[in-house]
PDB file of C-alpha atoms and ligand atoms in Angstrom:
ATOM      1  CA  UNK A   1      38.260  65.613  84.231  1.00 59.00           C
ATOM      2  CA  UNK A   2      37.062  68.941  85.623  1.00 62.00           C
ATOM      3  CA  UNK A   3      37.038  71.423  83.021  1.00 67.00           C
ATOM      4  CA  UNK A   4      38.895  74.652  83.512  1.00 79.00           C
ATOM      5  CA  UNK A   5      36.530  77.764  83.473  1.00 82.00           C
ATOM      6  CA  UNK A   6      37.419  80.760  80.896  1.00 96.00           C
ATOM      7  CA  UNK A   7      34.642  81.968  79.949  1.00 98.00           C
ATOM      8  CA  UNK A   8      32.110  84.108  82.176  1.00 98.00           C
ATOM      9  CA  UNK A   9      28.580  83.185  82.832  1.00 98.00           C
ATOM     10  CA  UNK A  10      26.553  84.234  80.319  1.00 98.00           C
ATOM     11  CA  UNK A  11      23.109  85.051  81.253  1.00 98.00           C
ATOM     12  CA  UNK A  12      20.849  85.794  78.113  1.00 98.00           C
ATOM     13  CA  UNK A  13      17.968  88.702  78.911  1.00 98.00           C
ATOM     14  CA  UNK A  14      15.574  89.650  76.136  1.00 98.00           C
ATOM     15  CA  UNK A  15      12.070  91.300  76.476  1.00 98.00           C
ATOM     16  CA  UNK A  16       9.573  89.651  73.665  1.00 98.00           C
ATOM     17  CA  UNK A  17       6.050  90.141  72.764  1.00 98.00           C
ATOM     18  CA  UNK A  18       3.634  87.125  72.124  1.00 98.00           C
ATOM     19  CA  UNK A  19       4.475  86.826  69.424  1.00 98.00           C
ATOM     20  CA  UNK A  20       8.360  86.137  69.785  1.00 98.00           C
ATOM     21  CA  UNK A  21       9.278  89.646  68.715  1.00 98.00           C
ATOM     22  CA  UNK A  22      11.574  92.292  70.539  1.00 98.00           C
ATOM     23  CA  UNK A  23      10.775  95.084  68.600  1.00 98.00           C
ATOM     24  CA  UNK A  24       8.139  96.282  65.775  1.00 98.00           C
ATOM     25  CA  UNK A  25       9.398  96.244  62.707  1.00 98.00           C
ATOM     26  CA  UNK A  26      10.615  99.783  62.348  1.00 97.00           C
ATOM     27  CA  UNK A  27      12.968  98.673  65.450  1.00 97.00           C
ATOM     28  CA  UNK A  28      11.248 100.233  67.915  1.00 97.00           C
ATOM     29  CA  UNK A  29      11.331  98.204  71.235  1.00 97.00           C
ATOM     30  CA  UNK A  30      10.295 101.078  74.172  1.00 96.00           C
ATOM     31  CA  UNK A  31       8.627  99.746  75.857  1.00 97.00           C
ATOM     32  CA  UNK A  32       7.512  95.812  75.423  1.00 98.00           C
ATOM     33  CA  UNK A  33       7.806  94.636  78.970  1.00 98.00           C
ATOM     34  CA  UNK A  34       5.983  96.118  81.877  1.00 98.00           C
ATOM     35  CA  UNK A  35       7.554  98.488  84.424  1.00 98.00           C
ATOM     36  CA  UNK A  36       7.907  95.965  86.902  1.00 98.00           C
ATOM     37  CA  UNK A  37       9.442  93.895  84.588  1.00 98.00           C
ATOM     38  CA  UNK A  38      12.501  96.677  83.642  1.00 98.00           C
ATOM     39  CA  UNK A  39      13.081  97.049  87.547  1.00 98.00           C
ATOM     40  CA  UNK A  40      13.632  93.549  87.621  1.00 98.00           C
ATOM     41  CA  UNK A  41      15.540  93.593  84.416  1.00 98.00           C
ATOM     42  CA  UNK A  42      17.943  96.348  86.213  1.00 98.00           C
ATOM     43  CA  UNK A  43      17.874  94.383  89.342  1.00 98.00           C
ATOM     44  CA  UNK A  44      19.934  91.624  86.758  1.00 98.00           C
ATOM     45  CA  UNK A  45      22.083  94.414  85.667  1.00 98.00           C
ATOM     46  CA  UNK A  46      23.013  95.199  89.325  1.00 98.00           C
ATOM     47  CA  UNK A  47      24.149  91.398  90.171  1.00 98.00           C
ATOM     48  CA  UNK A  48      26.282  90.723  87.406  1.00 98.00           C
ATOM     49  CA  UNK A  49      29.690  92.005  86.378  1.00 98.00           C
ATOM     50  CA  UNK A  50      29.160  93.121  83.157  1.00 98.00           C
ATOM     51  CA  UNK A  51      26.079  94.011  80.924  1.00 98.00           C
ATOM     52  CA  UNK A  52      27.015  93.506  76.904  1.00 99.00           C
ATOM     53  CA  UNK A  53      24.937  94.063  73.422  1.00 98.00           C
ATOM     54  CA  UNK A  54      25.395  94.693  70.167  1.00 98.00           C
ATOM     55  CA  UNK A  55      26.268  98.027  68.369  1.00 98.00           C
ATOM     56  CA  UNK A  56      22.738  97.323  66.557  1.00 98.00           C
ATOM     57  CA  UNK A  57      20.913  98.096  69.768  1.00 98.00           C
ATOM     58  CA  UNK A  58      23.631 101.022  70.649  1.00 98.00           C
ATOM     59  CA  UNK A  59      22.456 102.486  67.255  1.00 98.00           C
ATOM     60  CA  UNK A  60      19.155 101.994  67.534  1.00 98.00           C
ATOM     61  CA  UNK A  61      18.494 102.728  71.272  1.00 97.00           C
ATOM     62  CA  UNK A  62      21.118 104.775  72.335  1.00 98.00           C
ATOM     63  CA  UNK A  63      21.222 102.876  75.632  1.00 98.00           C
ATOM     64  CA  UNK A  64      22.780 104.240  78.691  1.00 97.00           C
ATOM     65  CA  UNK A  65      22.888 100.593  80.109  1.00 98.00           C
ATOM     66  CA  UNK A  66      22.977 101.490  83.579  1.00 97.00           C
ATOM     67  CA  UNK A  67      21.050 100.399  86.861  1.00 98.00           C
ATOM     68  CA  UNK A  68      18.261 103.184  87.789  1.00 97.00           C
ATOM     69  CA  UNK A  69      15.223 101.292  88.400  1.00 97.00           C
ATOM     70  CA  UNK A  70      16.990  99.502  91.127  1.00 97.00           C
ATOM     71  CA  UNK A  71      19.504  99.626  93.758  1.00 97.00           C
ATOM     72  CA  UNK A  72      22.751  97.945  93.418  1.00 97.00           C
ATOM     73  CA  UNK A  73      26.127  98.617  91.308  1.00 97.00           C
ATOM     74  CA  UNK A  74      26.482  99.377  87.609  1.00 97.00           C
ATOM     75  CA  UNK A  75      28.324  96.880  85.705  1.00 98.00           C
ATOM     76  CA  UNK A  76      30.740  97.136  83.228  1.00 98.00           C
ATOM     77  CA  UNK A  77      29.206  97.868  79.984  1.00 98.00           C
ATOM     78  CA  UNK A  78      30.504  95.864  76.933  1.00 98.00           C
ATOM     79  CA  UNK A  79      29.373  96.577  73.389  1.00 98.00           C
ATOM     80  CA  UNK A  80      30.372  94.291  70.405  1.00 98.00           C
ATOM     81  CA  UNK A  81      31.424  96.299  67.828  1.00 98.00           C
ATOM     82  CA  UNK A  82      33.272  94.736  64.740  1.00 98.00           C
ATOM     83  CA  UNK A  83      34.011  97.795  62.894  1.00 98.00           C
ATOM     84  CA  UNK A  84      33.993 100.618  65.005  1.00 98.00           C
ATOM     85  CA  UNK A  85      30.755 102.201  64.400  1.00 98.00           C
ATOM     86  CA  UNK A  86      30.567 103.211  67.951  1.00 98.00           C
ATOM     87  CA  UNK A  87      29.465 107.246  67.498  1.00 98.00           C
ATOM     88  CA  UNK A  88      30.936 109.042  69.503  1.00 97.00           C
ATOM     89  CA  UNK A  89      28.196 110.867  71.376  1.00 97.00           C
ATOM     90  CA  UNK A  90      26.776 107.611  72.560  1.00 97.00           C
ATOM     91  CA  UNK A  91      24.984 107.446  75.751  1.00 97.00           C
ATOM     92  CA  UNK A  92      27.132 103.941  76.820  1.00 97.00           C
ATOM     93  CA  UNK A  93      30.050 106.353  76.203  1.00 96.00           C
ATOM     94  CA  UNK A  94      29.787 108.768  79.343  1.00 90.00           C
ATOM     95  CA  UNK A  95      32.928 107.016  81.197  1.00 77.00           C
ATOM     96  CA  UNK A  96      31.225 109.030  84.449  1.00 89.00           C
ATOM     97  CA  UNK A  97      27.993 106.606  84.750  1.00 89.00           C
ATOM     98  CA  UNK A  98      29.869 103.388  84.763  1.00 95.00           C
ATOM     99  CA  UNK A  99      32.591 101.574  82.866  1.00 97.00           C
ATOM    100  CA  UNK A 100      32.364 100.975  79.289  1.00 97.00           C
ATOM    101  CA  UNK A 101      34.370  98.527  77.292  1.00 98.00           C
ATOM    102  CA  UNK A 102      33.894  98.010  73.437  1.00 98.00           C
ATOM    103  CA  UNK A 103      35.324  94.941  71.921  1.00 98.00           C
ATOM    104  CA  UNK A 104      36.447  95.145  68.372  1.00 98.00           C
ATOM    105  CA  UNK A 105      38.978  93.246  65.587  1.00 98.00           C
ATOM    106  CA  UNK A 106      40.075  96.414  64.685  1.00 98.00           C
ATOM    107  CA  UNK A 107      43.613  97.234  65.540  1.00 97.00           C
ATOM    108  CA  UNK A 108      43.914  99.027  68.907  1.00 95.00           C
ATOM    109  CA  UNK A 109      46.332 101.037  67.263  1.00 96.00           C
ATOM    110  CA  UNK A 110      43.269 103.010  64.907  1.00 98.00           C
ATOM    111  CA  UNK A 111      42.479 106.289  65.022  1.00 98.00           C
ATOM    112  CA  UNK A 112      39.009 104.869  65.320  1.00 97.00           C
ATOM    113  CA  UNK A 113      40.415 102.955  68.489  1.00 98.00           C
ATOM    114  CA  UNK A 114      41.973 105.834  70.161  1.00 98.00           C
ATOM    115  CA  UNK A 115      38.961 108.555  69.475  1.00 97.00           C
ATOM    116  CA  UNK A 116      36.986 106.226  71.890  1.00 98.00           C
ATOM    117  CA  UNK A 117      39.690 105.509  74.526  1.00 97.00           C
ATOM    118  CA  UNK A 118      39.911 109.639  74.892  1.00 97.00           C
ATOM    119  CA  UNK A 119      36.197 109.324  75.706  1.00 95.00           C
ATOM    120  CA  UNK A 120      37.403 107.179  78.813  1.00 95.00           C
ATOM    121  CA  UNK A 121      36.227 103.934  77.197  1.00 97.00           C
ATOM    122  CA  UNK A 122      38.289 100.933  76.598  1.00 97.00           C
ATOM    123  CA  UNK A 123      39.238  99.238  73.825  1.00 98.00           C
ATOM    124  CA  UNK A 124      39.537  95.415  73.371  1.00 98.00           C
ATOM    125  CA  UNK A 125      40.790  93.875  70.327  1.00 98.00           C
ATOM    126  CA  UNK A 126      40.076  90.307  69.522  1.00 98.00           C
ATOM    127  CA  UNK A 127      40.203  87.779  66.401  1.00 97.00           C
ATOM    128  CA  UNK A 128      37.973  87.805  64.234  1.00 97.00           C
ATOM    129  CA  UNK A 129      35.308  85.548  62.582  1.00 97.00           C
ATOM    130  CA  UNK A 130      33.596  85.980  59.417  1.00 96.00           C
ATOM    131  CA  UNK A 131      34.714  89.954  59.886  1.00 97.00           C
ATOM    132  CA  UNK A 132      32.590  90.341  63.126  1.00 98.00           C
ATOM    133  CA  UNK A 133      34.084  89.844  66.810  1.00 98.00           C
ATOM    134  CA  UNK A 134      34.220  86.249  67.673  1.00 98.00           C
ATOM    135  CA  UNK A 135      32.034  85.835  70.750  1.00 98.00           C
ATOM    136  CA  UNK A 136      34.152  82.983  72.721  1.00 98.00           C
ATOM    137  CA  UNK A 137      36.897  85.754  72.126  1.00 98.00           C
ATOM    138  CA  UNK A 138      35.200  88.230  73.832  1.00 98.00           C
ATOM    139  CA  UNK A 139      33.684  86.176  76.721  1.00 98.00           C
ATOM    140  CA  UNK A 140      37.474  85.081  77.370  1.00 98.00           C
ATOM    141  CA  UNK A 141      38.804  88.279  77.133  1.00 97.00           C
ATOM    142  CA  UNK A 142      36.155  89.968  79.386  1.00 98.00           C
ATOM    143  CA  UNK A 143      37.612  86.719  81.763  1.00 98.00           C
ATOM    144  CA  UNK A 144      40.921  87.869  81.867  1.00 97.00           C
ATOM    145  CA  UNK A 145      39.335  91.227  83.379  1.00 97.00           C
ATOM    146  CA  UNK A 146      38.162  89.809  86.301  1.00 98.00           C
ATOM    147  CA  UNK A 147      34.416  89.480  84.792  1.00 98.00           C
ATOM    148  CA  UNK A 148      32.486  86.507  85.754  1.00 98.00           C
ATOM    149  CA  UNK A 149      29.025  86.886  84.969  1.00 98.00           C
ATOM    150  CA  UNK A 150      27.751  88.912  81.701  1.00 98.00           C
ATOM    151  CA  UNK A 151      24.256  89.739  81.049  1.00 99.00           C
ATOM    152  CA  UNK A 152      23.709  89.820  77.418  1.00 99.00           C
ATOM    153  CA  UNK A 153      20.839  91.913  76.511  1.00 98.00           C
ATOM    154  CA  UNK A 154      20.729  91.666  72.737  1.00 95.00           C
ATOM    155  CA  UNK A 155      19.971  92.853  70.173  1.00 96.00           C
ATOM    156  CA  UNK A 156      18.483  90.151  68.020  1.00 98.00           C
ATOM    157  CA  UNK A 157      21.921  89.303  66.480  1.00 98.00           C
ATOM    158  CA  UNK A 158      23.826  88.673  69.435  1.00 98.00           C
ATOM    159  CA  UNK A 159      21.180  86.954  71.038  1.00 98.00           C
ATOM    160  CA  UNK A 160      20.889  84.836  68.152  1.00 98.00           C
ATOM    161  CA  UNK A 161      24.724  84.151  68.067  1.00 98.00           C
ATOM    162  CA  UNK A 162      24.769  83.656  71.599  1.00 98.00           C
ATOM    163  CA  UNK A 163      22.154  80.907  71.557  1.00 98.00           C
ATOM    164  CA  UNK A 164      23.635  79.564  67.907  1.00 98.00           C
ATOM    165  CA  UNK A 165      27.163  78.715  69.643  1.00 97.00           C
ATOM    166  CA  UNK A 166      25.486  77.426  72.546  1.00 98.00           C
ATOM    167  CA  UNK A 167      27.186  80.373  75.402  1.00 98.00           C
ATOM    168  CA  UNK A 168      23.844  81.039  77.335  1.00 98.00           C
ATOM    169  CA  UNK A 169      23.924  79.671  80.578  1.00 98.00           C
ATOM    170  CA  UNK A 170      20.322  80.544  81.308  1.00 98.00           C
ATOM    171  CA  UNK A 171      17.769  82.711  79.710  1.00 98.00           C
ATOM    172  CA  UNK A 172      15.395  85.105  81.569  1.00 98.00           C
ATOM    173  CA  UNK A 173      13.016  86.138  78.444  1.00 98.00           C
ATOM    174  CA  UNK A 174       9.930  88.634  79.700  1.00 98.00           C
ATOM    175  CA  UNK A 175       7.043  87.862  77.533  1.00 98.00           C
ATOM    176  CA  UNK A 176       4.382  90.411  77.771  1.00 98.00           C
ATOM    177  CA  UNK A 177       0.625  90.142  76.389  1.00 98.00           C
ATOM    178  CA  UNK A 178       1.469  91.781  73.545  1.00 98.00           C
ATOM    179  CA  UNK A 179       1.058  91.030  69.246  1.00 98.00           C
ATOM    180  CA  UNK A 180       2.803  93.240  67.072  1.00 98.00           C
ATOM    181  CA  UNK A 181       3.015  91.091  63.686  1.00 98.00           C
ATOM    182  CA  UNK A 182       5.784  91.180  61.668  1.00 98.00           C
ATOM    183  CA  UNK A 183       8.683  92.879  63.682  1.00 98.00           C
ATOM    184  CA  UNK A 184      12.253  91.798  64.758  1.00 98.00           C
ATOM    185  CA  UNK A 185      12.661  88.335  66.027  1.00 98.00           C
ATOM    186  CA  UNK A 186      13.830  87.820  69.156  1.00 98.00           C
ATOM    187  CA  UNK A 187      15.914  84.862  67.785  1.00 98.00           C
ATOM    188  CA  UNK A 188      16.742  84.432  64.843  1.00 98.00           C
ATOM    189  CA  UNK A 189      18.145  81.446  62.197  1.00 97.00           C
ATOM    190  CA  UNK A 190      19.687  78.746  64.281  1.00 97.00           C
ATOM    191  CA  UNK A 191      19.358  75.842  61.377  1.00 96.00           C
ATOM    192  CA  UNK A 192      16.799  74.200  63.383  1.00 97.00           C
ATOM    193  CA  UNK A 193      14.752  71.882  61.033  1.00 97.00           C
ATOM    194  CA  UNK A 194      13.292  69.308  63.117  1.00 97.00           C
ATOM    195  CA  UNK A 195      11.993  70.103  66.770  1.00 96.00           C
ATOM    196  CA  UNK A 196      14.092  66.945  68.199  1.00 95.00           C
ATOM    197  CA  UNK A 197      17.275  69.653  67.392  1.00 96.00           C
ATOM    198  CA  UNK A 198      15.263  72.379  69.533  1.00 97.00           C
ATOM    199  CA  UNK A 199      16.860  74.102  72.360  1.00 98.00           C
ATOM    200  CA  UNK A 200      15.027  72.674  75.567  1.00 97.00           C
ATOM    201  CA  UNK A 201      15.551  73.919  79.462  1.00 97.00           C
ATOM    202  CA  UNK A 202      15.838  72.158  82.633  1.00 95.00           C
ATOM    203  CA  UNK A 203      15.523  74.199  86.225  1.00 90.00           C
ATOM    204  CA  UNK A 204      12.398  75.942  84.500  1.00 93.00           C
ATOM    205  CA  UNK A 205      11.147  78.773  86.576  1.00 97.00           C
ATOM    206  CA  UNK A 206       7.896  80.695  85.308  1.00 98.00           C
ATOM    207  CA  UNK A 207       6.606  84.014  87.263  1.00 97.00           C
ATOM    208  CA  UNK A 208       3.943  86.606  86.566  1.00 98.00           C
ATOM    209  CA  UNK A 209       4.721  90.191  86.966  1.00 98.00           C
ATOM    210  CA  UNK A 210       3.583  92.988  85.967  1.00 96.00           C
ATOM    211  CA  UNK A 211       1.196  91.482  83.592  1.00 96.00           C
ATOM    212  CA  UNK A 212       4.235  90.241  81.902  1.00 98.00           C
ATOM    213  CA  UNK A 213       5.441  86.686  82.456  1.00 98.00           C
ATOM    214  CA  UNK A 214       8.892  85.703  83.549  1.00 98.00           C
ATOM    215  CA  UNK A 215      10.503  82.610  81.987  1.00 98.00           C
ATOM    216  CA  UNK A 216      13.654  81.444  83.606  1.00 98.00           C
ATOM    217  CA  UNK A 217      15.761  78.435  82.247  1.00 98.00           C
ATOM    218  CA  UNK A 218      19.292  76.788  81.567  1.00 98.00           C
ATOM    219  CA  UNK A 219      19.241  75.928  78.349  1.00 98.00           C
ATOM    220  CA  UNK A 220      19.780  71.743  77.731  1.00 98.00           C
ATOM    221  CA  UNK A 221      21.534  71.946  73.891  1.00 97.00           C
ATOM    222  CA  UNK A 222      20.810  69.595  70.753  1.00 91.00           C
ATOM    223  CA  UNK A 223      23.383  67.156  70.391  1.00 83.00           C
TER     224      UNK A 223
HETATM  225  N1  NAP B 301      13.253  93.784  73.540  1.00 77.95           N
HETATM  226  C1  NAP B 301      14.513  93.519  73.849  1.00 77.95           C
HETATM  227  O1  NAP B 301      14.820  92.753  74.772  1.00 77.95           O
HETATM  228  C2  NAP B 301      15.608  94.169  73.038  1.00 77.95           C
HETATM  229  C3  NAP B 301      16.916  94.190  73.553  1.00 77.95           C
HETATM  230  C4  NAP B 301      17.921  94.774  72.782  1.00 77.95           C
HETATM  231  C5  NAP B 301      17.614  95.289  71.532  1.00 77.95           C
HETATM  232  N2  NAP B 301      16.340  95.244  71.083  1.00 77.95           N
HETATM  233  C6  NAP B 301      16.022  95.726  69.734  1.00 77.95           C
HETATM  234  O2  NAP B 301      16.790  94.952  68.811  1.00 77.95           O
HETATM  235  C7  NAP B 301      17.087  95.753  67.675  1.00 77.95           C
HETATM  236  C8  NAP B 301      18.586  95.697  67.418  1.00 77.95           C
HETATM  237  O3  NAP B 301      18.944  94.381  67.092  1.00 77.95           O
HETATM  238  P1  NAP B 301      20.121  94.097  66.060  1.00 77.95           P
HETATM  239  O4  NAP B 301      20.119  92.656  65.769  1.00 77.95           O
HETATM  240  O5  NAP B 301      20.011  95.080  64.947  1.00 77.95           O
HETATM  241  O6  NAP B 301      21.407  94.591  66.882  1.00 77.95           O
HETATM  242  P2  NAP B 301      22.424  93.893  67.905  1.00 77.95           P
HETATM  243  O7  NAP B 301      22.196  92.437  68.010  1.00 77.95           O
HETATM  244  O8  NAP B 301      22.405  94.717  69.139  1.00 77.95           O
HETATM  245  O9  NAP B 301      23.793  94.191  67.179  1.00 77.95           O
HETATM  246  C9  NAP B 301      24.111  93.530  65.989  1.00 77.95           C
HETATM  247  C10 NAP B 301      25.466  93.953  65.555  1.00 77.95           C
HETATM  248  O10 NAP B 301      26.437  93.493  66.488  1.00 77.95           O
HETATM  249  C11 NAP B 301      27.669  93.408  65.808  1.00 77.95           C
HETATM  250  N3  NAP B 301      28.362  92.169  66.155  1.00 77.95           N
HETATM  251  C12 NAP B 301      29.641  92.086  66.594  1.00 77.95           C
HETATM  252  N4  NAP B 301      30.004  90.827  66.752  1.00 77.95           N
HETATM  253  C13 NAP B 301      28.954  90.069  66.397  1.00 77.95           C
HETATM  254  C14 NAP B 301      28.733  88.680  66.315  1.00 77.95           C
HETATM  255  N5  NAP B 301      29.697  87.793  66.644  1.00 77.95           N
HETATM  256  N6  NAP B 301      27.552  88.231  65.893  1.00 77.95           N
HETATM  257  C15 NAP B 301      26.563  89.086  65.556  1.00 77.95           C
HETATM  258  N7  NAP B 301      26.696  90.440  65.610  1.00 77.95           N
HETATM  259  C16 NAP B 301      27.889  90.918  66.014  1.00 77.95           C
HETATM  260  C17 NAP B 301      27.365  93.417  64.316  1.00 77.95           C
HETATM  261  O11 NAP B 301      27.807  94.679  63.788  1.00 77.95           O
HETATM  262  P3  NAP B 301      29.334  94.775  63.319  1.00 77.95           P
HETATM  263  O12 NAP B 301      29.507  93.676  62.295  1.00 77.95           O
HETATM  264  O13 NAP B 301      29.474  96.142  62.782  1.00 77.95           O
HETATM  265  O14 NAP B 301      30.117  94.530  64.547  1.00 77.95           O
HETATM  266  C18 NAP B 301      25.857  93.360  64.241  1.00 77.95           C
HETATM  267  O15 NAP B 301      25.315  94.094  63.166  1.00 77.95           O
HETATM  268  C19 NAP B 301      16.602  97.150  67.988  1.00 77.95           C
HETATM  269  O16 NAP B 301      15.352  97.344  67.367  1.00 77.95           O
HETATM  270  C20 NAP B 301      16.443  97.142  69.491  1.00 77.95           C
HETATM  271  O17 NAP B 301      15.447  98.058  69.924  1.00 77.95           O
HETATM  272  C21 NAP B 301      15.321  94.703  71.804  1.00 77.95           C
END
């Protein structure tokens, strides 16, 4: 039986070092991948219809999320934000770049809720899991809205999650000639104990640019 799509595309984009790390570990992250390697990362940005990350990364980077190094629309930004830590100078939150849309489980009702809906931003509220925003909630809600393809661009948490309930359609992972040492993995736990359970790809893809390489895959998931 066909199965009825709800859920957008997810494409997972994360720029690691050699060492499988997206930032040092003081969090900083600017910049791992090459030049060419953010144009093309914006060039992603401008052909899907919504770019989403974590409120780690927001808080960390101060992102503005938009598409400069390229030409082509700005998506609809999406930040995951359980708890409404959102502040309320963020970069993501100038409603004049591009659309921004924070998903949350708390009540769109809040104070919190409306603060950042008067900064032209809107609010989503979906159910919860384990306190934090339940991701298949968000990708169906996003759905609803007309959004069919998201790229997710971390931080190391979402990514993680993403991979961990199996939503990443493909992965387009920059891996430049870089060692850092100990520093923020660009995945994290997944339970994986024996490498039969690892995530594998099919339609592999693998580019140089910008000294950087480009790996491109759909992910084929452990049973
Ligand atoms: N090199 C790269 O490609 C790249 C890309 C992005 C970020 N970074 C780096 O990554 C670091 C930030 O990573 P991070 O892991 O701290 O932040 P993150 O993944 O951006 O955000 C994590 C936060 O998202 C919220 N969240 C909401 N729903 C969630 C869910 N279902 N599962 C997991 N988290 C959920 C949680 O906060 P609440 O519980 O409060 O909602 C969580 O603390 C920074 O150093 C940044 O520079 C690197």
């Amino acid at each position: 039986m066909r199965q009825i799509q709800t859920v957008p595309r997810v494409t997972l984009k994360l720029a690691q070092t050699l060492d499988g790390r997206i930032a040092t570990r003081t969090g900083d992250s600017r910049w791992v991948s090459s030049p060419e390697s953010r144009a093309m990362a914006h060039r992603l940005r401008a052909t899907h219809d919504a770019v989403l990350i974590g409120i780690g990364t927001v808080l960390t980077d101060d992102p503005h999320l938009t598409v400069r190094l390229a030409s082509g629309p700005n998506p609809v930004r999406v930040v995951l934000d359980s708890r409404l830590r959102l502040p309320l100078d963020s970069a993501v939150l100038d409603a004049n770049e591009a659309p921004i849309t924070v998903v949350t489980i708390v009540p769109s009702d809040s104070a919190g809720a409306e603060e950042i809906r008067r900064r032209g931003a809107e609010v989503l509220t979906v159910p919860g899991l384990h306190g934090r925003v339940e991701p298949v909630a968000a990708l169906q809600s996003l759905f609803v809205r007309g959004i069919r393809s998201v790229l997710v661009e971390g931080g190391a948490q979402i990514a993680t999650e993403f991979v961990r309930r199996q939503l990443v359609d493909e992965l387009v992972l920059f891996i430049a000639p870089k060692i850092v040492g100990s520093g923020i993995d660009s995945i994290g736990e997944l339970g994986v104990t024996a490498m039969t359970e690892a995530v594998q790809f099919s339609s592999q893809e693998t580019v140089q640019l910008g000294g950087d390489i480009v790996f491109r895959g759909k992910p084929i998931w452990p049973e």
